[in-house]
Amino acid sequence: MTPKFKAQAGTFESSDIMVLIEPVSEEAGRQIDISSTVMLQFEDDIKNTINQVLDDLDIQNVHLIAKDKGALTPTIKARVEAAVKRSLGIQEGTM
Amino acid sequence: MARKKRRSMLYIPGNNPAMIQQAGVYGCDAVLLDLEDAVALNQKDAARILVRNMLQTVEFYDTEVCVRVNNMHTPFGLADLEEIVPLQPDNIRFPKTESVQDVKDFMKEVRRIEKEHGIKKPTMTIHVMIETAKGVANVYEIAGADPRIDAITIGGQDLTADMGIVKTPDGVGIDYARKRIVMAGKAHGLDVLDTVFADVNDEEGLREETEYIKKIGFAGKALINPRQVDGVHEVFNPTENEVRKAYRVYSEFIRNKNAGIGVFAIDGKMVDAPVVQRAITVLEYANIDLKEIEESVAS
Amino acid sequence: MKNALGVEIPEYIEGLGELKPFQGVWESIIGDEIPSTNIVRTLKAKKAHTSKLCGDLKEAVQKCNPFDGMTVTFHHHLRGGDGVLMQTIEILDEMGIKDITLASSSLTSAHDGLVPYVEKGMITRIFSSGIRGRLGEIISMGKLKHPAIIHSHGGRVRDILTGRIKPDLSVLAASAADEEGNATGAHGPSAFGSMGYADIDARYSKNVIIVTDNLVDYPCVPGSIRQHFVDHVVKVDSIGDATKIASGTTRITKSPMDLRIARIAATVIEHSGLFKDGMSFQVGAGGASLAVAKFLREDMKRKDIKGSFMIGGVTSYGVDMLNEGLFQAIFDVQSFDAAVSTSVLNNPQHIEITCDQYANPNNCGAMTNKLDVVVLGALEVDVDFNVNVITGSSGEIRGASGGHSDTASGANLSVIVCPSFRGRLPIVKDRVHTIVTPGESVDVIVTERGVCVNPSKPNLAAALKKAGVKVVDINDLKKEVDAMTGVPAEKQLGDKIVALVEYRDGTIIDVIHNVENLS
């Protein structure tokens, strides 16, 4: 599936992650930009977690921007899922 | 099995990961992960997904975990159930329950979802919230409407709003409702749980209100801040004197029981079943293992 | 060579000399002392009825004949509001003095201005109990010519008495002083309370300048610093930013997590066997550590316990407990808020002490050795109970050793309070980045997810379990937290030693390596 709308989920609070999704053209692939307060320690882990959720939701083409404040894995997964679903227009809750 | 203590039930906003991930360590008896009033209308989806994920991964230790879902008459209620029921938290709390039909409606959905997920022996119990005048009027029937209901609770803010009155610190406006809900709950053997105390900085006010609701029969109180936990526990915890007395009653009871005697006397006062039951409750609140007393009497 | 904790310690460092490896908390004490050389007081003389007053700080500094390679010392009682240290360094720089050894009892956010002086090599050595902010970062990146030495409060006194630090010039700020140099921090517009850290500098420095914004009629009482040690006195318009020096009263944290940890720690103390009449007690000034005092205060009232004394960094909260009769006395080496200054001045049971009396390992009456219970914080702890309070999660210098290892070694019960993780970073590690306080002197680590008791104290663990405290094995706690946060990727540190952590007895307990590309 390919995101249709700009969408976001999460907050800038500590232990949370703000995920923004921008639609891109088909075939554009995934572009994931991460900034994090624990970049040195968890950059790869955050990227892997995001990719896993995108795989599960079958999202191949997307620009995803994540601003992390030390969110745990279940939080990262929840925010990516919420943002993706919002960008697909399949769930209540908007920007 | 000893009934779980529900002295303190801490509301945690369902869209706040920092608080949910620490929910198990605040020392309260139960946490209420809230998808309803603590979540903004445009964040209902995000909170639902977050709570669903957190339920599967966060260590809550021996804290009881309850999820408050949205009312079934909103666009969110059913979606909440679809995500939460399969995970079988300790309980689900239904807000603004007004009638037996309300209970039947949501229990039908609960059972359907459990069946669809192959949950044959569901462990999750149901808490109903009474928050409207109509709910108070129907409370006895509501409390007995389903065997999975094991607690009933009053929502003070919504109830006063529904009654068109202002909630005052003395709680006089909801006093009748409190007492009526207690009676209905007790009649069905349920835990009856009180509403929140909104002023986090008023420790004395919290203590007074907790002492009052304990006296009229509530088993515990909902809280909005971890700082309220200790104060509420202090009120519900038995005093050293009470514990000592209960210990004596229970060990005498076991001694007499072992000797085949039912009713006996301590200090010239008859000890019968209700007195023993009261002693057991005190010992449970004091975290004293009844088995240890039984063994020490036997040896 | 390796020290007792397995850390590779160089035998010699250019510019600092020979190093001795840490052998254990009490191993250096032979008989009644830690054998080492000791220095003698500088002989000073002055003709009768001559004045010590100088027109400005520059004139006073000039009279001290500064020279390349000298050691300049300061106290840190002005904390984040200090204006005197930077003024002095600027004057010395204007005079073209180079290769300076800076020995301040600690360095705070007020000292970020040192960065260019370190970078251009005007300051080449630093001794301090704490280094923070931008200064910590550039030292971590290897910009200081010789490795910085991080000592404890007590260790600094020993460093001066043994000649490891040889103060040539000590510029000591006071909130009130007279023309002869009797000086105090207990009153005046910039009052900051005790002057405990400055005493050793005043006694042993070759040149002592008292700087005050409040020159009072002779004599200045109390004489925290006495005139017979003081060479020059300077009246200045300002010794710093009064609002950052000391303000108001200290408030107990409202953070639910800190309060929860503090509540558990107070319960640990209550069931430690030490919670009885005559107990002595020390807490830190912030977060969970100070909050322990709140719960201890309630518990002491409830159980009618009357303690003996409190020591250390003193807050208004401690003063309240003194005034309520919960303790007999406060021994005050450092005061944390404005309300404390008034108490130091007016209450005879609130006793200003020197850092020598507070924590020097090389005397026969350090208060830390008479302490029952101390509650301390941590940046990291490890499964061997070692504590790091100096380097951050990337290995960068950003904290303070302070009295941590002094109090932990002396107290009957040393309690570390810390969350099990901060912003996804686990606090319990296999090995801390830097050992400041060795696990040998740490008894209990209290986190919100359980209490870890040093295996050397099995009776304590049993007593706490019996009291219903959730006692957990520290290895199990580490596993649990790692499972929740994930295991952080450890950043590779460089090969260059940028700082040495000196244990209180003068041995080297750990080394700090350079960090490349600090973000």
PDB file of C-alpha atoms in Angstrom, chain B residues 19 21-28 57-59 61 201 203 225-227 229-230 234 240, chain C residues 253-257 259-260 263-264 294-295 298 302-303 419-421 448-449 470 480 484:
ATOM      1  CA  MET B  19       3.504   6.961  32.303  1.00  0.00           C
ATOM      2  CA  GLN B  21       5.773   2.146  30.805  1.00  0.00           C
ATOM      3  CA  GLN B  22       6.133   2.933  34.524  1.00  0.00           C
ATOM      4  CA  ALA B  23       2.597   1.881  35.475  1.00  0.00           C
ATOM      5  CA  GLY B  24       3.798  -1.206  37.320  1.00  0.00           C
ATOM      6  CA  VAL B  25       6.117   0.591  39.710  1.00  0.00           C
ATOM      7  CA  TYR B  26       3.988   3.266  41.357  1.00  0.00           C
ATOM      8  CA  GLY B  27       2.974   0.933  44.173  1.00  0.00           C
ATOM      9  CA  CYS B  28      -0.774   1.209  43.559  1.00  0.00           C
ATOM     10  CA  THR B  57       5.210  -5.787  26.582  1.00  0.00           C
ATOM     11  CA  VAL B  58       5.216  -3.741  29.781  1.00  0.00           C
ATOM     12  CA  GLU B  59       5.944  -5.525  33.066  1.00  0.00           C
ATOM     13  CA  TYR B  61       4.351  -6.940  38.241  1.00  0.00           C
ATOM     14  CA  ASN B 201      -1.898  19.005  46.345  1.00  0.00           C
ATOM     15  CA  GLU B 203      -3.261  15.669  50.971  1.00  0.00           C
ATOM     16  CA  ASN B 225      -1.614  11.036  40.436  1.00  0.00           C
ATOM     17  CA  PRO B 226       0.926   8.552  41.836  1.00  0.00           C
ATOM     18  CA  ARG B 227       1.509  10.971  44.707  1.00  0.00           C
ATOM     19  CA  VAL B 229      -1.143   6.366  46.465  1.00  0.00           C
ATOM     20  CA  ASP B 230       0.503   6.416  49.892  1.00  0.00           C
ATOM     21  CA  GLU B 234      -2.562   4.617  54.876  1.00  0.00           C
ATOM     22  CA  GLU B 240      -1.049  -2.330  64.266  1.00  0.00           C
TER      23      GLU B 240
ATOM     24  CA  THR C 253      10.729  17.049  43.763  1.00  0.00           C
ATOM     25  CA  LYS C 254       7.227  16.424  42.431  1.00  0.00           C
ATOM     26  CA  SER C 255       8.394  13.742  40.005  1.00  0.00           C
ATOM     27  CA  PRO C 256       6.338  10.639  40.812  1.00  0.00           C
ATOM     28  CA  MET C 257       9.247   8.374  39.907  1.00  0.00           C
ATOM     29  CA  LEU C 259       9.246  10.172  44.964  1.00  0.00           C
ATOM     30  CA  ARG C 260       8.596   6.476  44.495  1.00  0.00           C
ATOM     31  CA  ARG C 263       9.829   6.188  49.414  1.00  0.00           C
ATOM     32  CA  ILE C 264      11.445   2.782  48.848  1.00  0.00           C
ATOM     33  CA  LYS C 294      10.902  13.980  53.274  1.00  0.00           C
ATOM     34  CA  PHE C 295       9.916  10.387  53.931  1.00  0.00           C
ATOM     35  CA  GLU C 298       7.668  11.485  58.354  1.00  0.00           C
ATOM     36  CA  ARG C 302       5.773   8.512  63.348  1.00  0.00           C
ATOM     37  CA  LYS C 303       8.205   6.290  65.255  1.00  0.00           C
ATOM     38  CA  PRO C 419      15.958   5.111  38.186  1.00  0.00           C
ATOM     39  CA  SER C 420      16.570   1.798  36.415  1.00  0.00           C
ATOM     40  CA  PHE C 421      16.646   3.647  33.088  1.00  0.00           C
ATOM     41  CA  GLU C 448      11.805   1.863  41.121  1.00  0.00           C
ATOM     42  CA  ARG C 449      11.929  -1.765  39.957  1.00  0.00           C
ATOM     43  CA  LYS C 470      11.307  -6.081  46.910  1.00  0.00           C
ATOM     44  CA  GLU C 480      14.870  -7.053  33.026  1.00  0.00           C
ATOM     45  CA  MET C 484      12.607  -3.362  28.161  1.00  0.00           C
TER      46      MET C 484
END
